[in-house]
């Protein structure tokens, strides 16, 4: 659920993008469940105007292409220049937020169609507006679970090789560390630093690559463990994948099984 502070930030961004007043902004965002891109798109549609003309966005995209790039794509150099111009921190989850917004088909690559479509729906046809939007989304990442889940799921698709169905373990660990540290959501509860335990477990006990199911089930376990650090939601007879079962056993041993012992008493 979006906090009041987050709602105020979204209202300000909506007003900046559309020129609408605060009352209209609040009404549009509430109707879109506080999703800024949907609210802007609905607003422009309702007043019979395009979200923003394609021309400015197309020109902006072309600015980052080099002659050797395929038509409609930018490769590493252009993509990195764009991200730097956005003011994105390339070594934390801000990078992943930006790539998810424009639905980059792979790391270090942008698609013109996705780029134009994304920013047109949001109503940000200038670099300054895009920079403001990305910064706003990055600030919400640590508190907005819907946004976090969207970025999290996208990362698996973006990060893996097109020809592969899984991520190498070492790569997956890097992305988990980015996602579960600020400005991402911290995976830690009062008694347990879960992300540290998870990485320690993977590096010492796990050797397989990370497929889509493991990636998604880790996110589900993250959400459940943040709600209940005693892990009472888990059972040996549950439907969790084997890697989660092994991790629970590992985690309980590492932390001395204190919560479970207290419950038994």
Coordinates of N, CA, C and O in Angstrom, one line a residue, residues 51-199:
X51 N -0.8 10.8 -25.1 CA 0.0 10.9 -23.9 C 1.1 11.9 -24.1 O 1.3 12.7 -23.3
X52 N 1.8 11.7 -25.2 CA 2.8 12.6 -25.6 C 3.2 12.2 -27.1 O 3.1 11.0 -27.4
X53 N 3.5 13.2 -27.9 CA 3.9 12.8 -29.3 C 5.1 11.9 -29.3 O 6.0 11.9 -28.5
X54 N 5.1 11.0 -30.3 CA 6.2 10.1 -30.5 C 7.5 10.8 -30.9 O 8.6 10.2 -30.7
X55 N 7.3 11.9 -31.6 CA 8.5 12.5 -32.2 C 9.6 12.8 -31.2 O 10.8 12.5 -31.4
X56 N 9.3 13.5 -30.1 CA 10.3 13.8 -29.1 C 11.0 12.6 -28.5 O 12.2 12.6 -28.3
X57 N 10.2 11.6 -28.3 CA 10.7 10.3 -27.7 C 11.6 9.6 -28.7 O 12.6 9.1 -28.4
X58 N 11.2 9.6 -30.0 CA 12.0 8.9 -31.0 C 13.3 9.6 -31.2 O 14.3 9.0 -31.3
X59 N 13.3 11.0 -31.1 CA 14.5 11.7 -31.3 C 15.4 11.5 -30.1 O 16.6 11.4 -30.2
X60 N 14.8 11.4 -28.9 CA 15.6 11.2 -27.7 C 16.3 9.8 -27.8 O 17.5 9.7 -27.5
X61 N 15.5 8.8 -28.2 CA 16.1 7.5 -28.3 C 17.2 7.5 -29.3 O 18.3 6.9 -29.1
X62 N 17.0 8.1 -30.5 CA 18.0 8.1 -31.5 C 19.3 8.7 -31.1 O 20.4 8.4 -31.6
X63 N 19.2 9.6 -30.1 CA 20.4 10.3 -29.6 C 21.4 9.3 -29.0 O 22.6 9.6 -29.0
X64 N 20.9 8.2 -28.5 CA 21.7 7.2 -27.9 C 22.1 6.0 -28.7 O 22.8 5.1 -28.3
X65 N 21.7 6.0 -30.0 CA 22.1 5.0 -30.9 C 23.4 5.4 -31.6 O 23.7 6.6 -31.8
X66 N 24.2 4.4 -32.0 CA 25.4 4.6 -32.8 C 25.2 3.9 -34.1 O 24.3 3.0 -34.2
X67 N 25.9 4.3 -35.1 CA 25.7 3.8 -36.5 C 25.8 2.3 -36.6 O 25.1 1.7 -37.4
X68 N 26.5 1.6 -35.7 CA 26.6 0.2 -35.7 C 25.5 -0.6 -35.0 O 25.4 -1.8 -35.2
X69 N 24.6 0.2 -34.3 CA 23.5 -0.5 -33.7 C 22.5 -0.9 -34.7 O 22.2 -0.2 -35.7
X70 N 21.8 -2.0 -34.4 CA 20.7 -2.4 -35.3 C 19.6 -1.4 -35.2 O 19.4 -0.7 -34.2
X71 N 18.7 -1.3 -36.2 CA 17.6 -0.4 -36.3 C 16.7 -0.7 -35.1 O 16.3 -1.8 -34.8
X72 N 16.3 0.4 -34.4 CA 15.4 0.2 -33.3 C 16.0 -0.3 -32.0 O 15.3 -0.6 -31.0
X73 N 17.3 -0.4 -31.9 CA 18.0 -0.9 -30.7 C 19.2 0.0 -30.3 O 19.8 0.6 -31.2
X74 N 19.5 0.1 -29.1 CA 20.8 0.6 -28.6 C 21.5 -0.5 -27.9 O 20.9 -1.3 -27.2
X75 N 22.8 -0.5 -28.0 CA 23.6 -1.5 -27.3 C 24.2 -0.9 -26.1 O 23.8 0.2 -25.6
X76 N 25.3 -1.5 -25.6 CA 25.8 -1.1 -24.2 C 26.2 0.4 -24.1 O 25.7 1.0 -23.1
X77 N 26.9 0.9 -25.0 CA 27.4 2.2 -24.9 C 26.3 3.3 -24.8 O 26.3 4.1 -23.9
X78 N 25.3 3.1 -25.7 CA 24.2 4.1 -25.7 C 23.3 3.9 -24.5 O 22.8 4.9 -23.9
X79 N 23.1 2.7 -24.1 CA 22.2 2.4 -23.0 C 22.8 3.0 -21.7 O 22.2 3.6 -20.9
X80 N 24.1 2.8 -21.5 CA 24.8 3.3 -20.3 C 24.8 4.8 -20.3 O 24.7 5.5 -19.3
X81 N 25.0 5.4 -21.5 CA 25.0 6.9 -21.6 C 23.6 7.4 -21.2 O 23.5 8.4 -20.4
X82 N 22.6 6.7 -21.6 CA 21.2 7.2 -21.2 C 21.0 7.0 -19.7 O 20.5 8.0 -19.1
X83 N 21.4 5.9 -19.2 CA 21.2 5.7 -17.7 C 22.0 6.7 -16.9 O 21.5 7.2 -15.9
X84 N 23.2 7.1 -17.4 CA 24.0 8.1 -16.7 C 23.3 9.4 -16.8 O 23.2 10.2 -15.8
X85 N 22.7 9.8 -18.0 CA 22.0 11.0 -18.1 C 20.8 11.1 -17.3 O 20.3 12.2 -16.9
X86 N 20.2 9.9 -17.0 CA 19.0 9.9 -16.1 C 19.4 10.1 -14.7 O 18.5 10.3 -13.8
X87 N 20.7 10.0 -14.4 CA 21.2 10.2 -13.0 C 21.0 8.9 -12.2 O 21.0 9.0 -11.0
X88 N 20.9 7.8 -12.9 CA 20.7 6.5 -12.2 C 22.0 6.0 -11.6 O 23.1 6.1 -12.2
X89 N 22.0 5.6 -10.4 CA 23.1 4.9 -9.7 C 23.2 3.5 -10.3 O 22.3 2.7 -10.1
X90 N 24.3 3.3 -11.0 CA 24.5 2.0 -11.7 C 24.8 0.8 -10.9 O 24.8 -0.3 -11.3
X91 N 25.1 1.0 -9.6 CA 25.6 0.0 -8.7 C 24.6 -0.4 -7.6 O 24.9 -1.1 -6.7
X92 N 23.3 0.1 -7.8 CA 22.3 -0.4 -6.9 C 21.0 -0.6 -7.6 O 21.0 -0.6 -8.9
X93 N 19.9 -0.8 -6.9 CA 18.6 -1.2 -7.5 C 18.0 -0.1 -8.4 O 17.1 -0.4 -9.2
X94 N 18.5 1.1 -8.3 CA 18.0 2.2 -9.2 C 18.2 1.8 -10.7 O 17.3 2.0 -11.5
X95 N 19.3 1.1 -11.0 CA 19.5 0.6 -12.3 C 18.4 -0.3 -12.8 O 17.9 -0.2 -13.9
X96 N 18.0 -1.2 -11.9 CA 16.9 -2.2 -12.2 C 15.5 -1.5 -12.4 O 14.7 -1.9 -13.2
X97 N 15.3 -0.5 -11.6 CA 14.0 0.3 -11.7 C 14.0 0.9 -13.1 O 12.9 0.8 -13.8
X98 N 15.0 1.6 -13.5 CA 15.0 2.3 -14.8 C 14.8 1.3 -15.9 O 14.1 1.5 -16.9
X99 N 15.5 0.2 -15.9 CA 15.4 -0.8 -17.0 C 14.0 -1.4 -17.0 O 13.5 -1.7 -18.1
X100 N 13.4 -1.6 -15.9 CA 12.0 -2.2 -15.9 C 11.1 -1.2 -16.5 O 10.2 -1.6 -17.2
X101 N 11.2 0.1 -16.2 CA 10.3 1.1 -16.7 C 10.3 1.1 -18.2 O 9.2 1.1 -18.9
X102 N 11.5 1.0 -18.8 CA 11.5 1.0 -20.3 C 11.5 -0.4 -20.9 O 11.7 -0.5 -22.1
X103 N 11.3 -1.4 -20.1 CA 11.3 -2.8 -20.5 C 12.4 -3.1 -21.4 O 12.3 -3.6 -22.5
X104 N 13.6 -2.8 -20.9 CA 14.8 -3.2 -21.7 C 14.9 -4.7 -22.0 O 14.7 -5.5 -21.0
X105 N 15.1 -5.1 -23.2 CA 15.0 -6.5 -23.5 C 16.2 -7.3 -22.9 O 16.1 -8.5 -22.7
X106 N 17.3 -6.6 -22.5 CA 18.4 -7.3 -21.9 C 19.3 -6.2 -21.3 O 19.1 -5.0 -21.5
X107 N 20.1 -6.6 -20.4 CA 21.0 -5.6 -19.8 C 21.9 -5.0 -20.8 O 22.4 -5.7 -21.7
X108 N 22.1 -3.7 -20.8 CA 22.9 -3.0 -21.8 C 22.2 -2.9 -23.1 O 22.9 -2.7 -24.1
X109 N 20.9 -2.9 -23.2 CA 20.2 -2.8 -24.5 C 18.9 -2.1 -24.2 O 18.2 -2.3 -23.2
X110 N 18.5 -1.3 -25.2 CA 17.2 -0.7 -25.2 C 16.5 -0.9 -26.5 O 17.1 -0.9 -27.6
X111 N 15.2 -1.1 -26.5 CA 14.3 -1.2 -27.7 C 13.6 0.1 -27.9 O 13.0 0.6 -26.9
X112 N 13.6 0.6 -29.1 CA 12.9 1.8 -29.4 C 11.4 1.7 -29.1 O 10.8 2.6 -28.5
X113 N 10.8 0.6 -29.6 CA 9.4 0.5 -29.4 C 9.0 0.5 -27.9 O 8.1 1.2 -27.5
X114 N 9.7 -0.2 -27.1 CA 9.4 -0.3 -25.7 C 9.7 1.0 -25.0 O 9.0 1.5 -24.1
X115 N 10.8 1.7 -25.4 CA 11.2 3.0 -24.8 C 10.1 4.0 -25.1 O 9.7 4.7 -24.2
X116 N 9.7 4.1 -26.3 CA 8.7 5.1 -26.7 C 7.4 4.8 -26.1 O 6.7 5.7 -25.5
X117 N 7.0 3.6 -26.1 CA 5.7 3.2 -25.5 C 5.6 3.5 -24.0 O 4.6 4.0 -23.5
X118 N 6.7 3.1 -23.3 CA 6.7 3.3 -21.9 C 6.6 4.8 -21.5 O 5.8 5.1 -20.7
X119 N 7.4 5.6 -22.1 CA 7.4 7.0 -21.7 C 6.2 7.7 -22.2 O 5.7 8.7 -21.6
X120 N 5.7 7.3 -23.3 CA 4.4 7.9 -23.9 C 3.3 7.6 -22.9 O 2.5 8.5 -22.6
X121 N 3.2 6.4 -22.4 CA 2.1 6.1 -21.4 C 2.2 6.9 -20.1 O 1.3 7.4 -19.5
X122 N 3.5 7.1 -19.7 CA 3.7 7.9 -18.5 C 3.6 9.4 -18.7 O 3.2 10.1 -17.8
X123 N 3.8 9.8 -19.9 CA 3.7 11.2 -20.2 C 4.9 12.0 -20.0 O 4.9 13.2 -19.7
X124 N 6.1 11.3 -20.1 CA 7.4 11.9 -19.9 C 8.2 11.9 -21.2 O 8.9 10.9 -21.5
X125 N 8.1 13.0 -21.9 CA 8.7 13.0 -23.2 C 10.0 13.8 -23.3 O 10.6 14.1 -24.3
X126 N 10.5 14.2 -22.1 CA 11.8 14.9 -22.0 C 12.7 14.1 -21.0 O 12.2 13.5 -20.1
X127 N 14.0 14.3 -21.1 CA 14.9 13.6 -20.2 C 14.7 14.1 -18.8 O 14.7 13.3 -17.8
X128 N 14.4 15.3 -18.6 CA 14.2 15.8 -17.2 C 13.0 15.2 -16.5 O 13.0 14.9 -15.3
X129 N 11.9 15.0 -17.3 CA 10.7 14.4 -16.7 C 11.0 12.9 -16.4 O 10.5 12.4 -15.4
X130 N 11.7 12.3 -17.3 CA 12.1 10.9 -17.1 C 12.9 10.7 -15.9 O 12.8 9.8 -15.1
X131 N 13.9 11.6 -15.8 CA 14.8 11.6 -14.6 C 14.0 11.7 -13.3 O 14.2 11.0 -12.3
X132 N 13.0 12.6 -13.3 CA 12.2 12.8 -12.1 C 11.3 11.6 -11.8 O 11.2 11.2 -10.6
X133 N 10.8 11.0 -12.8 CA 10.0 9.8 -12.7 C 10.8 8.6 -12.1 O 10.4 8.0 -11.1
X134 N 11.9 8.4 -12.7 CA 12.8 7.3 -12.2 C 13.2 7.5 -10.8 O 13.2 6.6 -9.9
X135 N 13.6 8.7 -10.4 CA 14.0 9.0 -9.1 C 12.8 8.8 -8.1 O 13.0 8.2 -7.0
X136 N 11.6 9.1 -8.5 CA 10.4 8.9 -7.7 C 10.1 7.5 -7.4 O 9.8 7.0 -6.3
X137 N 10.3 6.7 -8.5 CA 10.0 5.2 -8.4 C 11.1 4.6 -7.5 O 10.8 3.7 -6.7
X138 N 12.3 5.0 -7.7 CA 13.4 4.4 -6.9 C 13.2 4.7 -5.4 O 13.4 3.8 -4.5
X139 N 12.6 5.9 -5.0 CA 12.3 6.2 -3.6 C 11.2 5.3 -3.1 O 11.2 5.0 -1.9
X140 N 10.3 4.9 -4.0 CA 9.2 4.1 -3.5 C 9.5 2.6 -3.4 O 8.8 1.8 -2.8
X141 N 10.6 2.2 -4.0 CA 11.0 0.8 -4.2 C 11.0 0.1 -2.8 O 10.6 -1.1 -2.7
X142 N 11.5 0.7 -1.8 CA 11.7 0.1 -0.5 C 10.4 -0.1 0.3 O 10.3 -0.8 1.3
X143 N 9.3 0.6 -0.1 CA 8.0 0.5 0.6 C 6.8 0.0 -0.2 O 5.8 -0.4 0.4
X144 N 6.9 0.1 -1.5 CA 5.8 -0.2 -2.4 C 6.0 -1.7 -2.9 O 6.8 -1.9 -3.8
X145 N 5.3 -2.6 -2.3 CA 5.5 -4.0 -2.6 C 5.1 -4.4 -4.0 O 5.8 -5.2 -4.7
X146 N 4.1 -3.7 -4.5 CA 3.6 -4.0 -5.9 C 4.7 -3.6 -6.9 O 5.0 -4.3 -7.8
X147 N 5.3 -2.4 -6.6 CA 6.4 -2.0 -7.5 C 7.6 -2.9 -7.4 O 8.2 -3.3 -8.4
X148 N 8.0 -3.3 -6.1 CA 9.1 -4.1 -5.9 C 8.9 -5.5 -6.6 O 9.8 -6.0 -7.3
X149 N 7.7 -6.1 -6.5 CA 7.5 -7.3 -7.2 C 7.6 -7.2 -8.7 O 8.1 -8.1 -9.4
X150 N 7.1 -6.1 -9.2 CA 7.2 -5.9 -10.7 C 8.7 -5.8 -11.1 O 9.0 -6.4 -12.1
X151 N 9.5 -5.1 -10.4 CA 10.9 -5.0 -10.8 C 11.6 -6.3 -10.6 O 12.4 -6.8 -11.4
X152 N 11.3 -7.0 -9.5 CA 11.9 -8.2 -9.1 C 11.6 -9.3 -10.3 O 12.6 -9.9 -10.7
X153 N 10.4 -9.4 -10.7 CA 10.1 -10.4 -11.7 C 10.7 -10.1 -13.0 O 11.2 -10.9 -13.8
X154 N 10.8 -8.8 -13.3 CA 11.4 -8.3 -14.6 C 12.9 -8.7 -14.7 O 13.4 -9.0 -15.7
X155 N 13.6 -8.5 -13.5 CA 15.0 -8.7 -13.5 C 15.4 -10.1 -14.1 O 16.4 -10.2 -14.8
X156 N 14.6 -11.1 -13.7 CA 15.0 -12.5 -14.2 C 15.0 -12.5 -15.7 O 15.9 -13.1 -16.3
X157 N 14.0 -11.9 -16.3 CA 13.9 -11.9 -17.8 C 15.0 -11.1 -18.4 O 15.6 -11.5 -19.4
X158 N 15.3 -10.0 -17.8 CA 16.3 -9.1 -18.4 C 17.7 -9.6 -18.2 O 18.5 -9.4 -19.1
X159 N 17.9 -10.3 -17.1 CA 19.3 -10.6 -16.7 C 19.8 -11.9 -17.4 O 21.0 -12.1 -17.6
X160 N 18.9 -12.8 -17.7 CA 19.4 -14.1 -18.3 C 19.6 -14.0 -19.8 O 19.1 -13.1 -20.4
X161 N 20.5 -14.8 -20.2 CA 20.8 -14.9 -21.7 C 19.5 -15.4 -22.4 O 18.8 -16.2 -21.9
X162 N 19.2 -14.8 -23.6 CA 18.0 -15.1 -24.3 C 17.9 -16.6 -24.5 O 16.8 -17.2 -24.6
X163 N 19.0 -17.3 -24.8 CA 19.0 -18.7 -25.1 C 18.9 -19.6 -23.9 O 18.8 -20.8 -24.1
X164 N 19.0 -19.1 -22.7 CA 19.0 -19.8 -21.5 C 17.7 -19.7 -20.7 O 17.0 -18.7 -20.8
X165 N 17.4 -20.7 -19.9 CA 16.2 -20.7 -19.1 C 16.5 -20.4 -17.6 O 15.6 -20.4 -16.8
X166 N 17.8 -20.3 -17.3 CA 18.1 -20.1 -15.9 C 19.3 -19.1 -15.9 O 20.0 -18.8 -16.8
X167 N 19.4 -18.5 -14.7 CA 20.5 -17.6 -14.4 C 21.7 -18.4 -13.7 O 21.4 -19.2 -12.9
X168 N 22.9 -18.1 -14.1 CA 24.0 -18.7 -13.3 C 23.9 -18.2 -11.9 O 23.5 -17.1 -11.6
X169 N 24.2 -19.1 -11.0 CA 24.1 -18.8 -9.5 C 24.8 -17.5 -9.1 O 24.2 -16.7 -8.4
X170 N 26.0 -17.3 -9.6 CA 26.8 -16.2 -9.2 C 26.1 -14.9 -9.7 O 26.1 -13.8 -9.0
X171 N 25.5 -14.9 -10.8 CA 24.7 -13.7 -11.3 C 23.5 -13.5 -10.5 O 23.2 -12.3 -10.1
X172 N 22.8 -14.5 -10.2 CA 21.5 -14.4 -9.4 C 21.8 -13.8 -8.0 O 21.1 -12.9 -7.6
X173 N 22.9 -14.2 -7.4 CA 23.3 -13.7 -6.1 C 23.6 -12.2 -6.2 O 23.1 -11.4 -5.3
X174 N 24.2 -11.7 -7.3 CA 24.5 -10.3 -7.4 C 23.1 -9.5 -7.5 O 23.0 -8.5 -6.8
X175 N 22.2 -10.0 -8.2 CA 20.9 -9.4 -8.4 C 20.1 -9.4 -7.1 O 19.4 -8.4 -6.7
X176 N 20.1 -10.5 -6.4 CA 19.5 -10.6 -5.1 C 20.0 -9.5 -4.1 O 19.3 -8.9 -3.4
X177 N 21.4 -9.4 -4.1 CA 22.0 -8.4 -3.2 C 21.6 -7.0 -3.6 O 21.4 -6.1 -2.8
X178 N 21.4 -6.7 -4.9 CA 21.0 -5.4 -5.4 C 19.5 -5.1 -4.9 O 19.2 -4.1 -4.4
X179 N 18.7 -6.1 -5.1 CA 17.3 -6.0 -4.8 C 16.9 -5.9 -3.3 O 16.0 -5.2 -2.9
X180 N 17.7 -6.6 -2.5 CA 17.4 -6.7 -1.1 C 18.2 -5.8 -0.2 O 18.4 -6.0 1.0
X181 N 18.9 -4.8 -0.8 CA 19.6 -3.7 -0.1 C 19.1 -2.4 -0.6 O 18.6 -2.3 -1.7
X182 N 19.1 -1.3 0.2 CA 18.7 0.0 -0.2 C 19.3 0.4 -1.5 O 20.5 0.1 -1.7
X183 N 18.5 1.0 -2.4 CA 17.1 1.5 -2.2 C 16.1 0.4 -2.5 O 14.9 0.8 -2.6
X184 N 16.5 -0.8 -2.6 CA 15.5 -1.9 -2.7 C 14.9 -2.2 -1.3 O 15.1 -1.5 -0.3
X185 N 14.2 -3.3 -1.2 CA 13.6 -3.7 0.1 C 14.6 -4.5 0.9 O 15.2 -5.4 0.4
X186 N 14.8 -4.1 2.2 CA 15.7 -4.8 3.0 C 15.1 -6.1 3.4 O 14.0 -6.2 3.9
X187 N 15.9 -7.2 3.3 CA 15.4 -8.5 3.7 C 16.1 -8.8 5.0 O 17.0 -9.5 5.1
X188 N 15.5 -8.2 6.1 CA 16.0 -8.4 7.4 C 14.9 -8.2 8.4 O 14.0 -7.3 8.2
X189 N 14.8 -9.0 9.5 CA 13.9 -8.8 10.5 C 14.7 -8.6 11.8 O 15.9 -8.7 11.8
X190 N 14.0 -8.3 12.9 CA 14.7 -8.0 14.2 C 15.8 -9.0 14.6 O 16.8 -8.6 15.1
X191 N 15.5 -10.3 14.3 CA 16.5 -11.3 14.8 C 17.4 -11.9 13.7 O 18.3 -12.6 13.9
X192 N 17.0 -11.6 12.4 CA 17.7 -12.3 11.3 C 18.0 -11.4 10.1 O 17.1 -10.7 9.6
X193 N 19.2 -11.4 9.7 CA 19.6 -10.8 8.4 C 19.5 -11.8 7.3 O 20.4 -12.6 7.0
X194 N 18.3 -11.9 6.7 CA 17.9 -12.9 5.8 C 18.8 -12.9 4.5 O 19.1 -14.0 4.0
X195 N 19.0 -11.8 4.0 CA 19.8 -11.8 2.7 C 21.2 -12.3 3.0 O 21.7 -13.0 2.1
X196 N 21.8 -12.0 4.1 CA 23.1 -12.5 4.4 C 23.1 -14.1 4.6 O 23.9 -14.8 4.0
X197 N 22.1 -14.5 5.3 CA 21.9 -16.0 5.4 C 21.7 -16.7 4.1 O 22.2 -17.7 3.8
X198 N 20.9 -16.0 3.3 CA 20.5 -16.6 1.9 C 21.8 -16.7 1.1 O 22.0 -17.7 0.5
X199 N 22.5 -15.6 1.0 CA 23.8 -15.6 0.2 C 24.8 -16.6 0.8 O 25.4 -17.4 0.0

